[in-house]
Amino acid sequence: MPYTVELHWSPPNTAGLSRKDRASGTYHAYVPDELPLKLPTLSPEATAAADEAALILARLDERIRSSGSRYLNHLLIRSESISSSWIEGNRLSPKKLAIAERLQHGDRVALDVIANVRATEHAIDALSDPVRQVTVADIVDLQHAIEPRLEPGLRTEQNWVGGPGNSPLRADFIPPPPSEVPRLIANLADFISCTDGNPVVRAAITHAQFETIHPFIDGNGRTGRALVHTVLKRSDALRSALVPISTVFAADTKAYIGGLTAFRRDPADLSAWVASFAEAAERSAESAVHLDEDIIALDQTIRTDLVDHRRSIGKSPVQPRSGSVILKILDRLAREPVITIDSVATEHGVTPAAAHRALVELAEAGILRKTKNHKGKIVCYSADRHLAYVELTEARR
């Protein structure tokens, strides 16, 4: 049975705190049960919802593998990471993220999300082998990739979630004391390592248990959502794509928090949480299908735009030659929506002059947009129509 621990709080430093936050007092930290490795029995409704979600995810995976959308997963990862950052309260446009990633500099939020992108990819690639036993060290490494400024390791102090101030006495939820974290996170690693049963159910419980433990000082939300993809990949539910489930959570954070609260009730309402999670997975799959269709259509449109532009200026041939640098650029816009003269020259093996000519032509055709720095110098070119599709949360509301 879960239980609470009564602890005393006295702020270590009262400087700059409000009167209420300077107060000392007792609070109750929640300690969840360890998870049995076998999945629990759920209500018929929750079971049916999870089964349907697993089937829809499998169909999505097959669709993407057969559609030839080579860069869809790359876009989905970026959409997922941006939405995950929105849940944390960090608003960031896909264009700003892509520019920071290409130029390797930007503001803190952009760099944080880039770290989250890489961590999500790490979760899929490094932890997806179902034969591999997931360890506490793996989860620590994943969080450190997301929050590289922090020293790696489980937390050694009390943290809390939400509330109007800077004190556990006013928090919405207080995770277990740090002394309980190693035991609970080791159990969770064992739970993630198992692949039997419905993967949607296992992913839902993994995420909720991780957020309940809240084992790190920061980065818990993003790490917990990355673990969702780890579980789905390990179970072979998804082999070719990542479902942008954070886009659904970000669109309705009240429902998301409410679901986690239901999970922490005594007794826990597992069925309500799993049913809610399954619905989010289905909606995520629908978003991924729409994105697949949109990108295929957009890639056809921009090729038509290029031909129309070349015809309008009397350029011959109106169809670029097969293997030309301009077609190579178009082929990779979904994966590389921000490019520079140097990146095109290096990645496609052409001279800077040839790269510049191709980029200027694409900009004149309205396919790329120039981005300048504060001195008016062009620093990169961006495929804004591709980038707009990454922002699935706003696009699908």
Coordinates of C-alpha atoms in Angstrom, one line a residue:
M1 CA 0.0 0.0 0.0
P2 CA 1.2 3.5 -0.7
Y3 CA 1.8 5.7 2.3
T4 CA 2.9 9.2 3.3
V5 CA 5.8 10.3 5.4
E6 CA 5.4 13.3 7.7
L7 CA 8.4 15.6 7.5
H8 CA 9.4 19.0 8.8
W9 CA 10.2 21.9 6.5
S10 CA 12.3 24.9 7.4
P11 CA 13.5 27.0 4.5
P12 CA 17.3 26.9 4.3
N13 CA 17.5 30.5 3.1
T14 CA 14.6 32.9 3.6
A15 CA 16.1 35.8 1.5
G16 CA 13.7 36.9 -1.1
L17 CA 10.9 34.6 0.0
S18 CA 7.4 35.8 0.6
R19 CA 6.0 35.7 4.2
K20 CA 4.1 32.4 3.4
D21 CA 7.2 30.8 1.9
R22 CA 9.3 31.7 5.0
A23 CA 7.0 29.7 7.2
S24 CA 8.2 26.4 8.7
G25 CA 5.9 23.4 9.3
T26 CA 5.1 19.8 8.5
Y27 CA 4.3 18.3 5.1
H28 CA 3.5 14.8 3.9
A29 CA 5.6 13.1 1.2
Y30 CA 3.9 10.4 -0.9
V31 CA 5.6 7.1 -1.2
P32 CA 4.1 4.8 -3.9
D33 CA 4.1 1.0 -4.0
E34 CA 6.8 -0.7 -6.0
L35 CA 5.4 -2.0 -9.3
P36 CA 4.8 -5.7 -9.8
L37 CA 6.5 -6.7 -13.1
K38 CA 3.2 -8.3 -14.3
L39 CA 0.7 -5.7 -15.6
P40 CA -2.4 -5.2 -13.4
T41 CA -5.9 -6.2 -14.2
L42 CA -7.9 -3.2 -15.4
S43 CA -11.5 -2.4 -16.0
P44 CA -13.0 -3.8 -19.2
E45 CA -13.3 -0.3 -20.6
A46 CA -9.6 0.6 -19.9
T47 CA -8.5 -2.8 -21.3
A48 CA -10.5 -2.2 -24.5
A49 CA -9.1 1.3 -24.8
A50 CA -5.5 0.1 -24.4
D51 CA -6.0 -2.7 -26.9
E52 CA -7.5 -0.4 -29.5
A53 CA -4.6 2.1 -28.9
A54 CA -2.0 -0.6 -29.4
L55 CA -3.7 -1.7 -32.6
I56 CA -3.8 1.9 -33.9
L57 CA -0.1 2.4 -33.1
A58 CA 0.8 -0.8 -35.0
R59 CA -1.2 0.4 -38.0
L60 CA 0.6 3.7 -37.9
D61 CA 4.0 2.0 -37.8
E62 CA 3.1 -0.1 -40.8
R63 CA 1.8 3.0 -42.6
I64 CA 5.0 5.0 -42.1
R65 CA 7.2 2.1 -43.0
S66 CA 5.3 1.5 -46.3
S67 CA 4.9 5.2 -47.2
G68 CA 8.5 5.9 -47.8
S69 CA 8.4 9.0 -45.5
R70 CA 12.1 8.9 -44.7
Y71 CA 12.2 11.9 -42.4
L72 CA 8.8 11.7 -40.7
N73 CA 10.3 10.3 -37.5
H74 CA 12.7 13.1 -37.4
L75 CA 9.9 15.6 -37.6
L76 CA 7.8 13.7 -35.0
I77 CA 10.7 13.8 -32.5
R78 CA 11.0 17.5 -32.9
S79 CA 7.3 18.0 -32.5
E80 CA 7.3 15.8 -29.4
S81 CA 10.2 17.7 -27.8
I82 CA 8.7 21.1 -28.5
S83 CA 5.4 20.1 -27.0
S84 CA 7.1 18.5 -24.0
S85 CA 8.9 21.8 -23.4
W86 CA 5.5 23.6 -23.6
I87 CA 4.2 21.4 -20.8
E88 CA 7.1 22.7 -18.7
G89 CA 6.1 26.2 -19.5
N90 CA 8.7 26.9 -22.1
R91 CA 7.2 28.3 -25.4
L92 CA 9.5 27.8 -28.4
S93 CA 8.7 28.0 -32.1
P94 CA 10.0 25.2 -34.4
K95 CA 11.9 27.7 -36.5
K96 CA 13.8 29.1 -33.5
L97 CA 14.7 25.5 -32.5
A98 CA 15.8 24.5 -35.9
I99 CA 18.0 27.6 -36.3
A100 CA 19.6 27.1 -32.9
E101 CA 20.3 23.5 -33.8
R102 CA 21.8 24.3 -37.2
L103 CA 23.9 27.2 -35.9
Q104 CA 24.8 25.6 -32.6
H105 CA 23.9 28.5 -30.5
G106 CA 20.7 30.2 -29.2
D107 CA 18.9 31.1 -26.0
R108 CA 18.6 28.7 -23.1
V109 CA 15.2 27.4 -23.9
A110 CA 16.2 26.5 -27.5
L111 CA 19.3 24.7 -26.2
D112 CA 17.3 22.9 -23.6
V113 CA 14.9 21.6 -26.2
I114 CA 17.7 20.6 -28.5
A115 CA 19.1 18.5 -25.6
N116 CA 15.6 17.0 -25.2
V117 CA 15.5 16.1 -28.9
R118 CA 18.8 14.3 -28.5
A119 CA 17.7 12.6 -25.3
T120 CA 14.5 11.4 -27.0
E121 CA 16.6 9.9 -29.8
H122 CA 18.8 8.4 -27.2
A123 CA 15.8 6.8 -25.5
I124 CA 14.7 5.2 -28.7
D125 CA 18.1 4.1 -30.0
A126 CA 20.0 3.1 -26.9
L127 CA 17.3 1.6 -24.8
S128 CA 15.0 0.0 -27.4
D129 CA 16.7 -3.4 -27.5
P130 CA 14.2 -5.7 -25.6
V131 CA 17.0 -8.0 -24.6
R132 CA 18.9 -5.2 -22.8
Q133 CA 18.1 -4.8 -19.1
V134 CA 17.3 -1.2 -18.3
T135 CA 19.2 0.1 -15.3
V136 CA 19.1 3.0 -13.0
A137 CA 22.3 4.3 -14.7
D138 CA 20.4 4.3 -18.0
I139 CA 17.7 6.5 -16.6
V140 CA 20.2 8.8 -15.0
D141 CA 22.1 9.1 -18.3
L142 CA 18.8 9.9 -20.1
Q143 CA 18.0 12.7 -17.6
H144 CA 21.5 14.1 -17.8
A145 CA 21.3 14.3 -21.6
I146 CA 18.1 16.4 -21.1
E147 CA 19.6 18.5 -18.3
P148 CA 23.3 18.5 -18.9
R149 CA 23.9 21.6 -16.6
L150 CA 23.0 19.5 -13.6
E151 CA 25.3 17.0 -11.9
P152 CA 24.2 13.5 -13.0
G153 CA 22.5 11.4 -10.3
L154 CA 19.3 10.9 -8.4
R155 CA 18.2 13.7 -6.2
T156 CA 19.4 13.8 -2.6
E157 CA 17.0 16.5 -1.4
Q158 CA 13.2 16.8 -1.2
N159 CA 11.4 18.3 -4.2
W160 CA 7.8 19.1 -4.9
V161 CA 5.4 19.8 -7.7
G162 CA 3.2 22.8 -8.3
G163 CA 1.7 25.2 -5.8
P164 CA 1.6 29.0 -5.6
G165 CA 5.0 29.5 -3.9
N166 CA 8.4 28.1 -3.2
S167 CA 7.7 25.7 -0.4
P168 CA 6.5 22.1 0.0
L169 CA 4.0 23.4 2.5
R170 CA 2.1 25.0 -0.4
A171 CA 2.8 22.3 -3.1
D172 CA 0.3 20.5 -5.2
F173 CA 2.2 17.2 -4.8
I174 CA 5.2 16.1 -2.8
P175 CA 7.1 13.1 -4.1
P176 CA 8.8 10.5 -1.8
P177 CA 11.8 11.5 0.4
P178 CA 15.2 11.1 -1.3
S179 CA 16.0 8.1 0.8
E180 CA 13.2 6.2 -1.0
V181 CA 14.2 7.2 -4.5
P182 CA 17.0 4.6 -5.3
R183 CA 14.7 1.7 -4.3
L184 CA 11.7 2.9 -6.3
I185 CA 13.6 3.9 -9.4
A186 CA 15.4 0.5 -9.5
N187 CA 12.0 -1.2 -9.4
L188 CA 10.8 1.1 -12.2
A189 CA 13.9 0.1 -14.3
D190 CA 12.9 -3.5 -13.9
F191 CA 9.4 -2.8 -14.8
I192 CA 10.5 -1.0 -18.0
S193 CA 12.8 -3.9 -18.9
C194 CA 9.8 -6.3 -19.1
T195 CA 8.0 -6.4 -22.5
D196 CA 5.1 -8.7 -21.9
G197 CA 1.5 -7.5 -21.9
N198 CA -0.1 -4.5 -23.6
P199 CA 2.7 -1.9 -24.3
V200 CA 0.3 1.0 -24.0
V201 CA -0.6 -0.1 -20.4
R202 CA 3.1 -0.6 -19.5
A203 CA 4.0 2.8 -21.0
A204 CA 1.1 4.6 -19.1
I205 CA 2.1 3.1 -15.8
T206 CA 5.8 3.7 -16.4
H207 CA 5.2 7.4 -17.1
A208 CA 2.9 7.9 -14.1
Q209 CA 5.2 6.0 -11.7
F210 CA 8.2 8.0 -12.8
E211 CA 6.4 11.3 -12.4
T212 CA 5.3 10.2 -9.0
I213 CA 8.8 9.3 -7.9
H214 CA 10.2 12.5 -9.4
P215 CA 13.7 11.2 -9.0
F216 CA 15.6 14.2 -10.2
I217 CA 15.9 17.9 -9.2
D218 CA 14.9 18.9 -12.7
G219 CA 14.0 17.4 -16.1
N220 CA 11.5 14.9 -14.6
G221 CA 8.7 15.7 -17.0
R222 CA 10.7 15.5 -20.2
T223 CA 12.6 12.4 -19.0
G224 CA 9.3 10.7 -18.1
R225 CA 7.8 11.4 -21.5
A226 CA 10.9 10.1 -23.2
L227 CA 10.5 6.9 -21.3
V228 CA 7.1 6.4 -22.8
H229 CA 8.8 6.1 -26.2
T230 CA 11.4 3.7 -24.7
V231 CA 8.7 1.3 -23.5
L232 CA 6.7 1.4 -26.8
K233 CA 9.9 0.8 -28.8
R234 CA 11.1 -2.0 -26.6
S235 CA 7.8 -3.8 -26.9
D236 CA 7.9 -3.5 -30.7
A237 CA 4.7 -1.5 -30.7
L238 CA 6.4 1.1 -32.8
R239 CA 9.5 0.3 -34.9
S240 CA 9.5 3.2 -37.5
A241 CA 8.0 6.2 -35.7
L242 CA 7.6 8.1 -32.5
V243 CA 4.1 9.1 -31.6
P244 CA 3.9 12.8 -30.6
I245 CA 2.1 12.0 -27.3
S246 CA 3.3 15.2 -25.6
T247 CA 1.4 17.2 -28.3
V248 CA -1.8 15.8 -26.8
F249 CA -0.7 16.4 -23.2
A250 CA 0.4 19.9 -24.0
A251 CA -3.0 20.7 -25.6
D252 CA -4.8 19.7 -22.4
T253 CA -2.5 20.0 -19.4
K254 CA -5.4 20.0 -17.0
A255 CA -6.5 16.6 -18.1
Y256 CA -2.9 15.4 -18.0
I257 CA -2.3 16.5 -14.4
G258 CA -5.7 15.2 -13.5
G259 CA -4.8 11.7 -14.8
L260 CA -1.6 11.7 -12.8
T261 CA -3.6 12.7 -9.7
A262 CA -5.9 9.7 -10.3
F263 CA -3.0 7.4 -10.4
R264 CA -1.8 8.6 -7.0
R265 CA -5.1 8.1 -5.2
D266 CA -5.4 5.4 -2.5
P267 CA -6.5 3.1 -4.0
A268 CA -4.9 4.2 -7.3
D269 CA -7.4 4.6 -10.2
L270 CA -5.2 2.8 -12.7
S271 CA -8.0 2.2 -15.1
A272 CA -8.9 5.9 -15.4
W273 CA -5.2 6.8 -16.0
V274 CA -4.6 4.0 -18.6
A275 CA -7.9 4.9 -20.5
S276 CA -6.8 8.6 -20.6
F277 CA -3.3 7.6 -21.7
A278 CA -4.7 5.3 -24.4
E279 CA -6.9 8.1 -25.8
A280 CA -3.8 10.4 -25.9
A281 CA -1.9 7.7 -27.8
E282 CA -4.7 7.4 -30.3
R283 CA -4.9 11.1 -30.9
S284 CA -1.1 11.2 -31.2
A285 CA -1.3 8.5 -33.9
E286 CA -3.9 10.5 -35.8
S287 CA -1.6 13.6 -35.6
A288 CA 1.3 11.5 -37.0
V289 CA -0.9 10.3 -39.9
H290 CA -1.9 13.8 -40.7
L291 CA 1.7 15.0 -40.6
D292 CA 2.7 12.1 -42.9
E293 CA 0.0 13.2 -45.4
D294 CA 0.9 16.9 -45.1
I295 CA 4.6 16.4 -45.7
I296 CA 4.1 14.1 -48.7
A297 CA 1.8 16.7 -50.2
L298 CA 4.1 19.6 -49.4
D299 CA 7.1 17.9 -51.0
Q300 CA 5.1 17.6 -54.2
T301 CA 3.9 21.2 -53.9
I302 CA 7.4 22.7 -53.6
R303 CA 8.6 20.8 -56.6
T304 CA 5.8 22.3 -58.6
D305 CA 6.6 25.7 -57.2
L306 CA 10.2 25.4 -58.3
V307 CA 9.2 24.4 -61.8
D308 CA 6.7 27.2 -62.1
H309 CA 9.3 29.7 -60.9
R310 CA 11.9 28.5 -63.4
R311 CA 9.3 28.7 -66.2
S312 CA 8.4 32.2 -65.2
I313 CA 11.9 33.5 -65.4
G314 CA 12.6 31.5 -68.6
K315 CA 15.2 29.2 -67.1
S316 CA 15.9 26.0 -69.1
P317 CA 15.4 23.2 -68.4
V318 CA 12.4 23.9 -66.2
Q319 CA 12.9 20.6 -64.5
P320 CA 16.2 20.5 -62.6
R321 CA 18.6 17.8 -63.7
S322 CA 18.5 14.5 -61.8
G323 CA 21.1 14.6 -59.1
S324 CA 21.4 18.4 -59.1
V325 CA 22.2 20.1 -55.8
I326 CA 18.9 21.9 -55.8
L327 CA 17.0 18.6 -55.9
K328 CA 19.2 17.2 -53.2
I329 CA 18.3 20.1 -51.0
L330 CA 14.6 19.6 -51.6
D331 CA 14.9 15.9 -50.8
R332 CA 16.2 16.7 -47.3
L333 CA 14.1 19.7 -46.4
A334 CA 11.8 17.7 -44.0
R335 CA 14.8 16.5 -42.1
E336 CA 16.9 19.6 -42.5
P337 CA 14.6 22.6 -42.6
V338 CA 17.3 25.1 -41.8
I339 CA 20.5 25.1 -44.0
T340 CA 23.4 27.3 -44.7
I341 CA 25.8 27.7 -47.7
D342 CA 28.5 25.8 -45.8
S343 CA 26.2 23.0 -44.7
V344 CA 24.9 22.5 -48.3
A345 CA 28.5 22.6 -49.7
T346 CA 29.7 20.1 -47.1
E347 CA 26.8 17.7 -47.1
H348 CA 26.3 17.5 -50.8
G349 CA 29.9 17.8 -51.9
V350 CA 29.6 21.0 -54.0
T351 CA 31.4 24.3 -54.0
P352 CA 30.2 27.2 -51.8
A353 CA 29.3 29.1 -55.0
A354 CA 27.1 26.2 -56.3
A355 CA 25.4 26.0 -52.9
H356 CA 24.8 29.7 -52.9
R357 CA 23.2 29.7 -56.3
A358 CA 20.9 26.8 -55.4
L359 CA 19.8 28.5 -52.1
V360 CA 19.2 31.8 -53.8
E361 CA 17.0 30.1 -56.5
L362 CA 15.0 28.3 -53.8
A363 CA 14.5 31.6 -51.9
E364 CA 13.4 33.4 -55.1
A365 CA 10.9 30.6 -55.7
G366 CA 9.4 31.1 -52.3
I367 CA 10.5 27.7 -51.0
L368 CA 13.1 29.0 -48.6
R369 CA 13.3 32.1 -46.5
K370 CA 16.4 34.1 -45.6
T371 CA 17.2 34.7 -42.0
K372 CA 19.5 37.6 -41.1
N373 CA 21.3 38.5 -38.0
H374 CA 21.2 41.8 -36.2
K375 CA 23.8 43.1 -38.7
G376 CA 21.7 42.3 -41.7
K377 CA 23.9 39.4 -42.8
I378 CA 22.2 36.2 -44.1
V379 CA 23.0 33.4 -41.6
C380 CA 20.8 30.7 -42.9
Y381 CA 17.8 29.7 -45.0
S382 CA 14.7 28.1 -43.6
A383 CA 11.9 25.9 -45.1
D384 CA 9.1 27.6 -43.1
R385 CA 6.3 25.6 -44.5
H386 CA 8.0 22.4 -43.3
L387 CA 8.7 23.9 -39.9
A388 CA 5.0 24.9 -39.6
Y389 CA 4.0 21.3 -39.6
V390 CA 6.2 20.5 -36.6
E391 CA 4.0 22.6 -34.4
L392 CA 1.3 20.0 -34.3
T393 CA -0.2 21.1 -31.0
E394 CA -1.3 24.4 -32.4
A395 CA -2.1 23.1 -35.9
R396 CA -4.4 20.3 -34.7
R397 CA -6.4 22.2 -32.0

